[in-house]
mmCIF file of C-alpha atoms in Angstrom:
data_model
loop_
_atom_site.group_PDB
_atom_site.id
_atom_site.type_symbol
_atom_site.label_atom_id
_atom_site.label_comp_id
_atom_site.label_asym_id
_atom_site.label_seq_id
_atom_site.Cartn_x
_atom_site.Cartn_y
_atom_site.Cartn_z
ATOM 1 C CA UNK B 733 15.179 17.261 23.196
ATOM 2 C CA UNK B 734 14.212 14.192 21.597
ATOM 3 C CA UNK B 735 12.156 14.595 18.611
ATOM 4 C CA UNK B 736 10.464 12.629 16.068
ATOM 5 C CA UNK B 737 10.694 12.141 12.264
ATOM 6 C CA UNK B 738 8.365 15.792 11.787
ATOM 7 C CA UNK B 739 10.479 17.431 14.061
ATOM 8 C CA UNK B 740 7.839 17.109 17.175
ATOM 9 C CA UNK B 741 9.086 16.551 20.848
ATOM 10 C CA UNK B 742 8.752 13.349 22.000
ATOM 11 C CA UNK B 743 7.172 12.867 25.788
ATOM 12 C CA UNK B 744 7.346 9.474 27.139
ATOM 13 C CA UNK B 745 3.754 9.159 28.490
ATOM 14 C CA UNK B 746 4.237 4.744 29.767
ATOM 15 C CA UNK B 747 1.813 4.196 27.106
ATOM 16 C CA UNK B 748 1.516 1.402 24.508
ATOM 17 C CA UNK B 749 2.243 3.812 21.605
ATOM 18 C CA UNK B 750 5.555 4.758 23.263
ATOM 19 C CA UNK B 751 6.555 1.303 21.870
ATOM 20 C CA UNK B 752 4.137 0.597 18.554
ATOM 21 C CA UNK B 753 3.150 3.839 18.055
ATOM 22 C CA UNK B 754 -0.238 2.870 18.339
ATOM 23 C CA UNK B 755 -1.797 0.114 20.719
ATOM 24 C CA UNK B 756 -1.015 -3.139 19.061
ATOM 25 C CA UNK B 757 -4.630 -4.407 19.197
ATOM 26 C CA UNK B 758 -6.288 -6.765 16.846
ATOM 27 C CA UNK B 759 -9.148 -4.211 15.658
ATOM 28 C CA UNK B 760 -7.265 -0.671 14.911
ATOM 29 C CA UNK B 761 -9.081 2.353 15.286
ATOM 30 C CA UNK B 762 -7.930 4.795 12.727
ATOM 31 C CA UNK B 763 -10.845 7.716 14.152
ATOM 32 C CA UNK B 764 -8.766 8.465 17.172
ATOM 33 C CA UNK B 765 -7.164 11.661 17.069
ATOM 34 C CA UNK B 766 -3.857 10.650 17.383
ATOM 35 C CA UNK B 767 -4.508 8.404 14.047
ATOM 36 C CA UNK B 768 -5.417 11.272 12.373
ATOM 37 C CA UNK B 769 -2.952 13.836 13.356
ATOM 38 C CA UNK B 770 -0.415 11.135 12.362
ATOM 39 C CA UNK B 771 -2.049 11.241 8.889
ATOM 40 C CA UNK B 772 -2.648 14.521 8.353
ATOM 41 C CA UNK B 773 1.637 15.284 9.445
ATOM 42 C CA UNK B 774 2.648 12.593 6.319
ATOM 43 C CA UNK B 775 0.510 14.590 4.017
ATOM 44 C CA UNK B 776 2.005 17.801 4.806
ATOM 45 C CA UNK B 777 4.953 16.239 3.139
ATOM 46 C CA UNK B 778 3.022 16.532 -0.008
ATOM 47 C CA UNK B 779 2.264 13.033 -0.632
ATOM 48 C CA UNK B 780 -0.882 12.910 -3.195
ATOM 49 C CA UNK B 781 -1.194 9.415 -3.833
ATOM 50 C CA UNK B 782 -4.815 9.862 -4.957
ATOM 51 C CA UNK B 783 -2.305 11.746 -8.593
ATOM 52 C CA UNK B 784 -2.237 9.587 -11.376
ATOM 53 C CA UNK B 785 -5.029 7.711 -10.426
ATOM 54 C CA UNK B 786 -8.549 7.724 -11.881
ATOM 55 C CA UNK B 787 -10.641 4.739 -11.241
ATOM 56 C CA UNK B 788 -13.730 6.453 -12.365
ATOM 57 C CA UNK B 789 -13.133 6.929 -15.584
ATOM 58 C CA UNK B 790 -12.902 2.782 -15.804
ATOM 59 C CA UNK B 791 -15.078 2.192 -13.066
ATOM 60 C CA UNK B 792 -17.986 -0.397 -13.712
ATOM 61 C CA UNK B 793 -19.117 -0.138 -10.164
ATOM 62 C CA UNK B 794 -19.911 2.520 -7.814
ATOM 63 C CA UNK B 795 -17.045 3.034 -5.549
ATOM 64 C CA UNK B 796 -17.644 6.316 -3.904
ATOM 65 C CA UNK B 797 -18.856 4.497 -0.616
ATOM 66 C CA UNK B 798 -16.177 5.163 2.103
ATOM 67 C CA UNK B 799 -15.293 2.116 3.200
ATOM 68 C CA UNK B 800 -12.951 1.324 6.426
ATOM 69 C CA UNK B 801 -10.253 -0.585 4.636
ATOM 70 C CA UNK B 802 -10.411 2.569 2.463
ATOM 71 C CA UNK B 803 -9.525 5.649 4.412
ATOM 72 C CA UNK B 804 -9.394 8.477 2.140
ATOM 73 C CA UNK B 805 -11.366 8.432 -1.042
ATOM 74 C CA UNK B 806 -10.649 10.859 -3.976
ATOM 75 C CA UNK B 807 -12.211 11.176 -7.413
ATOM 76 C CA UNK B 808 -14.068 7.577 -6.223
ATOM 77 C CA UNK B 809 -10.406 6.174 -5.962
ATOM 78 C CA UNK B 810 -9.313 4.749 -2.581
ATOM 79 C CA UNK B 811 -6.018 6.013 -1.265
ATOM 80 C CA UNK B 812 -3.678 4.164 1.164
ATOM 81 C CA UNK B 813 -3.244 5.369 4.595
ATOM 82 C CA UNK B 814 -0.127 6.448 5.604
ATOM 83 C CA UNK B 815 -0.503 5.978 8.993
ATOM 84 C CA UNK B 816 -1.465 2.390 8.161
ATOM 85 C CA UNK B 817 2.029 2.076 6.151
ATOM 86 C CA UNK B 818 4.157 3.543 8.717
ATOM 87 C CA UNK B 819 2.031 0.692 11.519
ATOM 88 C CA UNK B 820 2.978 -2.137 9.473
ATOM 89 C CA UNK B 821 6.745 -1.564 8.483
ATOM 90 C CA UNK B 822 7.228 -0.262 12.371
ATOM 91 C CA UNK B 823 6.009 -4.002 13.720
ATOM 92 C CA UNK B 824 6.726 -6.244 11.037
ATOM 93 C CA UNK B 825 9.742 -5.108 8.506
ATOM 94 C CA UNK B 826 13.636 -5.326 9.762
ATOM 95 C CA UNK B 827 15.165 -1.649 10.509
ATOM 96 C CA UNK B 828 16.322 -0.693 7.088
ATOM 97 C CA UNK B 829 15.500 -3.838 5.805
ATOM 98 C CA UNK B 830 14.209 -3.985 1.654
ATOM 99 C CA UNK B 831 10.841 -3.777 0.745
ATOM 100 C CA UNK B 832 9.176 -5.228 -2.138
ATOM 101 C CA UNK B 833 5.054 -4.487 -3.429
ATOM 102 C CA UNK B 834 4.047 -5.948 -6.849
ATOM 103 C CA UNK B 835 0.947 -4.210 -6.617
ATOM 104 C CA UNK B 836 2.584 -0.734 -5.739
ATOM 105 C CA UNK B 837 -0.300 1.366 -7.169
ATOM 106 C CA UNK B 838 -0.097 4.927 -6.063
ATOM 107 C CA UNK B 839 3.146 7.292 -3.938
ATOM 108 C CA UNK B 840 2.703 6.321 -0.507
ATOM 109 C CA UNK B 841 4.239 2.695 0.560
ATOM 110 C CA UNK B 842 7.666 3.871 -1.487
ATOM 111 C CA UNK B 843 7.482 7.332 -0.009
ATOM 112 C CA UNK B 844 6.929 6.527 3.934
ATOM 113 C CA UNK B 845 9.622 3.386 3.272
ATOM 114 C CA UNK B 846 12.332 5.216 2.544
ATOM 115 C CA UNK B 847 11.644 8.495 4.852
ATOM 116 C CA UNK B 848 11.710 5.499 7.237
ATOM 117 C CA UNK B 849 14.922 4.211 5.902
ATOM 118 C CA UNK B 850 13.935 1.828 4.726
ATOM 119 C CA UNK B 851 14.695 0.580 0.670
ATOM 120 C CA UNK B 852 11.346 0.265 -1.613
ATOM 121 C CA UNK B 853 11.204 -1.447 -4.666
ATOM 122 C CA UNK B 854 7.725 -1.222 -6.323
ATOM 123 C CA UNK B 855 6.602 -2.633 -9.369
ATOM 124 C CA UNK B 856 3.133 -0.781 -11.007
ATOM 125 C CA UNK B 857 1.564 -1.352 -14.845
ATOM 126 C CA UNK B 858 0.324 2.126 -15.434
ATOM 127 C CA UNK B 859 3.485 4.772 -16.782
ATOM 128 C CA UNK B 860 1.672 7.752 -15.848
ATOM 129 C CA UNK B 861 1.425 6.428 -12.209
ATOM 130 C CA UNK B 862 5.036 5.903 -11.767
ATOM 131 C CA UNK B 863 6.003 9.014 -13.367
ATOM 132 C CA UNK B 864 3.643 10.506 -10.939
ATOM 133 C CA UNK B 865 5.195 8.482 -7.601
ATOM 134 C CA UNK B 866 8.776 9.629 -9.320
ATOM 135 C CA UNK B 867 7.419 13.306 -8.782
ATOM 136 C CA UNK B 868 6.311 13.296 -5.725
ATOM 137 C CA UNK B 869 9.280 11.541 -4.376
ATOM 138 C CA UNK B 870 11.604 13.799 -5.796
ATOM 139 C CA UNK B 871 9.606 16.529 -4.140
ATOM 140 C CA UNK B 872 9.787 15.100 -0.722
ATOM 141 C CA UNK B 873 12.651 12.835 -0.034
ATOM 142 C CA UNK B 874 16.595 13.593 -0.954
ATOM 143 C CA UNK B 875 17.435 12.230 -4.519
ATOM 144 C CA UNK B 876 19.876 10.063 -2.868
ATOM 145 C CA UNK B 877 17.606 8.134 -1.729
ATOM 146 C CA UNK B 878 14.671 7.551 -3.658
ATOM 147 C CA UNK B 879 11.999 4.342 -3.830
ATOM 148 C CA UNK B 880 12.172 2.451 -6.549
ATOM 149 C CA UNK B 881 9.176 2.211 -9.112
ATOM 150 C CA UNK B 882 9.279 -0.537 -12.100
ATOM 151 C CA UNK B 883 6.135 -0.084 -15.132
ATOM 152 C CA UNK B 884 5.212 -3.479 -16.259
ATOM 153 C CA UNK B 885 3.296 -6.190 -15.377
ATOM 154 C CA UNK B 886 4.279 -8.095 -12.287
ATOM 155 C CA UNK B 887 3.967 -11.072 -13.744
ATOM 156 C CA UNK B 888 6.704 -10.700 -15.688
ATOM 157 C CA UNK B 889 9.040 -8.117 -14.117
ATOM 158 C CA UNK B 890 9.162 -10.579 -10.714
ATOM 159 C CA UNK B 891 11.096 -13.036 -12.781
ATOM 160 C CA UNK B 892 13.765 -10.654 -13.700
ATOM 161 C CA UNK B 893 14.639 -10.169 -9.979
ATOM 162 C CA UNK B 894 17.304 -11.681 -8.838
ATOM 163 C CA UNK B 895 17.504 -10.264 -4.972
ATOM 164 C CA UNK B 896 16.078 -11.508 -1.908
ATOM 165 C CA UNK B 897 13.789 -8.553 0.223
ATOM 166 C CA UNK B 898 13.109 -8.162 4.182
ATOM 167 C CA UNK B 899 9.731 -7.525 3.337
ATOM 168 C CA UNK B 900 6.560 -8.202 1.171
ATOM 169 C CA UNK B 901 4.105 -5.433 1.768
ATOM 170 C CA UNK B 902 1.251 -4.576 -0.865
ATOM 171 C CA UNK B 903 -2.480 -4.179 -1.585
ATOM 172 C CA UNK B 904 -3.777 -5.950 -4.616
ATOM 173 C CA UNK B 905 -7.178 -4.688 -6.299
ATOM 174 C CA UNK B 906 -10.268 -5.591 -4.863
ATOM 175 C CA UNK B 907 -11.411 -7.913 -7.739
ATOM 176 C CA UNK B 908 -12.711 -5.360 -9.836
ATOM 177 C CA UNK B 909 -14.355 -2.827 -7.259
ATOM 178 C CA UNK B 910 -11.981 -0.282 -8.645
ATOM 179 C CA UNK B 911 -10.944 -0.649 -12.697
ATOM 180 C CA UNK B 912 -7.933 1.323 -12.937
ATOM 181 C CA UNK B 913 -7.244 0.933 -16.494
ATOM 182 C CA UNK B 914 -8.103 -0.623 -19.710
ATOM 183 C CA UNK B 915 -5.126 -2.391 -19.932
ATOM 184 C CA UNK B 916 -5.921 -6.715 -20.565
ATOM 185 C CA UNK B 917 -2.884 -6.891 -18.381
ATOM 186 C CA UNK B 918 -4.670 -5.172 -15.073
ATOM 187 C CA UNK B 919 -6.007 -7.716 -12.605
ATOM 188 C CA UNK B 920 -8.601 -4.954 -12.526
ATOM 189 C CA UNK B 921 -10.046 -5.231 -15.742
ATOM 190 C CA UNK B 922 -10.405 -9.606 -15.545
ATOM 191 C CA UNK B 923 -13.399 -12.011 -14.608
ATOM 192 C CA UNK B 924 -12.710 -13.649 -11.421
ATOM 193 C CA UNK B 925 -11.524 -17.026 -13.230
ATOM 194 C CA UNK B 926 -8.452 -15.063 -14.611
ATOM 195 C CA UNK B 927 -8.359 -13.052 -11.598
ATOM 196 C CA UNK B 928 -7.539 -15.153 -9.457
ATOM 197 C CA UNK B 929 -4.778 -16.971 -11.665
ATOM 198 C CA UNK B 930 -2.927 -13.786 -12.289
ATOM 199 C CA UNK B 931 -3.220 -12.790 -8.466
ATOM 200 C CA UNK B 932 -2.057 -16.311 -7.372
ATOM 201 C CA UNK B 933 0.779 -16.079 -9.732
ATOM 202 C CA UNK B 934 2.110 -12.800 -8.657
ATOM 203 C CA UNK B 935 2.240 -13.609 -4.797
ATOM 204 C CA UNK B 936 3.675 -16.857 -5.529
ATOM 205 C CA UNK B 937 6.593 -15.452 -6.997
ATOM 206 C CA UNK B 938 6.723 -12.432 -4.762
ATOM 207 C CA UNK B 939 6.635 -15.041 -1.749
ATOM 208 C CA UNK B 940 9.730 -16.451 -3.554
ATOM 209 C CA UNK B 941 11.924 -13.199 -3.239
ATOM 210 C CA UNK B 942 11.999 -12.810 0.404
ATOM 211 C CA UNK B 943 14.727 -13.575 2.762
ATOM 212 C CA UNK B 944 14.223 -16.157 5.481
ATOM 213 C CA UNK B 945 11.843 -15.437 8.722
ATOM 214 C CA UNK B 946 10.448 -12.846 6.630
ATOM 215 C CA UNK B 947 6.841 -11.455 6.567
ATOM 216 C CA UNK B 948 4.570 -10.560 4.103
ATOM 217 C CA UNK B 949 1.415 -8.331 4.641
ATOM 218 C CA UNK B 950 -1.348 -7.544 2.146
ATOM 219 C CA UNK B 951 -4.237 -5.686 2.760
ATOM 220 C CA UNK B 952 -7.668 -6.758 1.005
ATOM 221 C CA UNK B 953 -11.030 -5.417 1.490
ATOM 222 C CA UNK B 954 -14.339 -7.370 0.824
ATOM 223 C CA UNK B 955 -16.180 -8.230 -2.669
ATOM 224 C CA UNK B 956 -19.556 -8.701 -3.171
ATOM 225 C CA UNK B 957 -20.443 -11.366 -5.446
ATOM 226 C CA UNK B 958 -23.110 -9.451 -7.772
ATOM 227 C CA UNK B 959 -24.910 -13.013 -8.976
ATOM 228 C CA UNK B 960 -27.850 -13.858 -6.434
ATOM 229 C CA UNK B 961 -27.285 -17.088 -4.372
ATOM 230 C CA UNK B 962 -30.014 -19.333 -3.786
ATOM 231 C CA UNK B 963 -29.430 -21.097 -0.336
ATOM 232 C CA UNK B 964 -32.026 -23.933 0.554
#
């Protein structure tokens, strides 16, 4: 009996998810019920990526709305799908290929990488969050093969890497929709001016790590901008 990665049989049903697991189309519906059951079966692993995050107590905007490019939401702080993650490294990274996220942020693009088999190298600014991914991966996967978390700024830690990667895969903040910190360092905390430089800078370099007929994916959400716009 063929089975798949959470130990459930696998019946062939001629369907598009039989290849992509689900239908490659241009607008994804992440309501369907197999979108959710596929969530709900990577959480059972004990992935909490919403730990070691808390945008509210930074927050100078209210975040609580539940927005699509957002699809769970706890303590106002958005938390990445992992149904999403497992999508995008199934059509666009190289089987076992490495992975690299400058913006790695909270547990689950490392964890679902490497229970994939794939090799995830993530580089966060906030200590208690990578202690926190460390956790959870220890939890879940075997210590032999563990994601790889570095605390610093980006903008910095990029130039000490001297490896190429498969793979750039990563979800930068939202301008400052969600403050995660008080840190000057945080892209969170700037005015769009700086922003924008910092954000720039860290893809630029990212870009600069990866192998040949590579891809990169990065998943943004809107931001509305809060001055009022005159148009005549």
């Amino acid at each position: 009996m063929n089975t798949d990665l959470f130990g459930n049989e696998i019946i062939k049903d001629e369907l598009l998810r039989d290849k992509f697991i689900e239908p490659p189309f241009s607008v994804l519906d992440t309501k369907t019920g197999s979108w959710q059951n596929r969530k709900k079966q990577w959480k059972r692993l004990g992935i909490q990526s919403e730990v070691g995050r808390d945008a509210t107590s930074f927050s100078t905007q209210a975040s609580s709305k539940k927005y699509d490019y957002m699809p769970d939401v706890g303590s106002d702080t958005s938390i990445f799908d992992p149904a999403l993650t497992e999508l995008i490294y199934h059509w666009y990274a190289k089987d076992g290929g490495t992975i690299l996220d400058p913006f790695a942020g909270g547990s689950v693009r490392g964890i679902v990488a490497n229970k994939l088999g794939y090799k995830y190298t993530g580089i966060e600014l906030r200590q208690e969050q990578v202690d926190s991914n460390r956790y959870q991966a220890l939890n879940i996967l075997d210590v032999t093969n563990q994601p790889q978390w570095y605390v610093g700024d980006s903008r910095q830690q990029l130039d000490g890497f001297n490896k190429k990667f498969d793979f750039l895969f990563s979800c930068p903040p939202y301008l400052d929709l969600e403050v995660y910190s008080d840190l000057k360092e945080d892209l969170s905390t700037m005015d769009e001016s700086k922003f924008k430089v910092a954000y720039e800078e860290i893809i630029l370099k990212s870009v600069n790590l990866l192998c040949n007929n590579s891809f990169a994916v990065f998943v943004v959400g809107d931001v509305r901008c809060k001055k009022q716009v005159r148009i005549k």
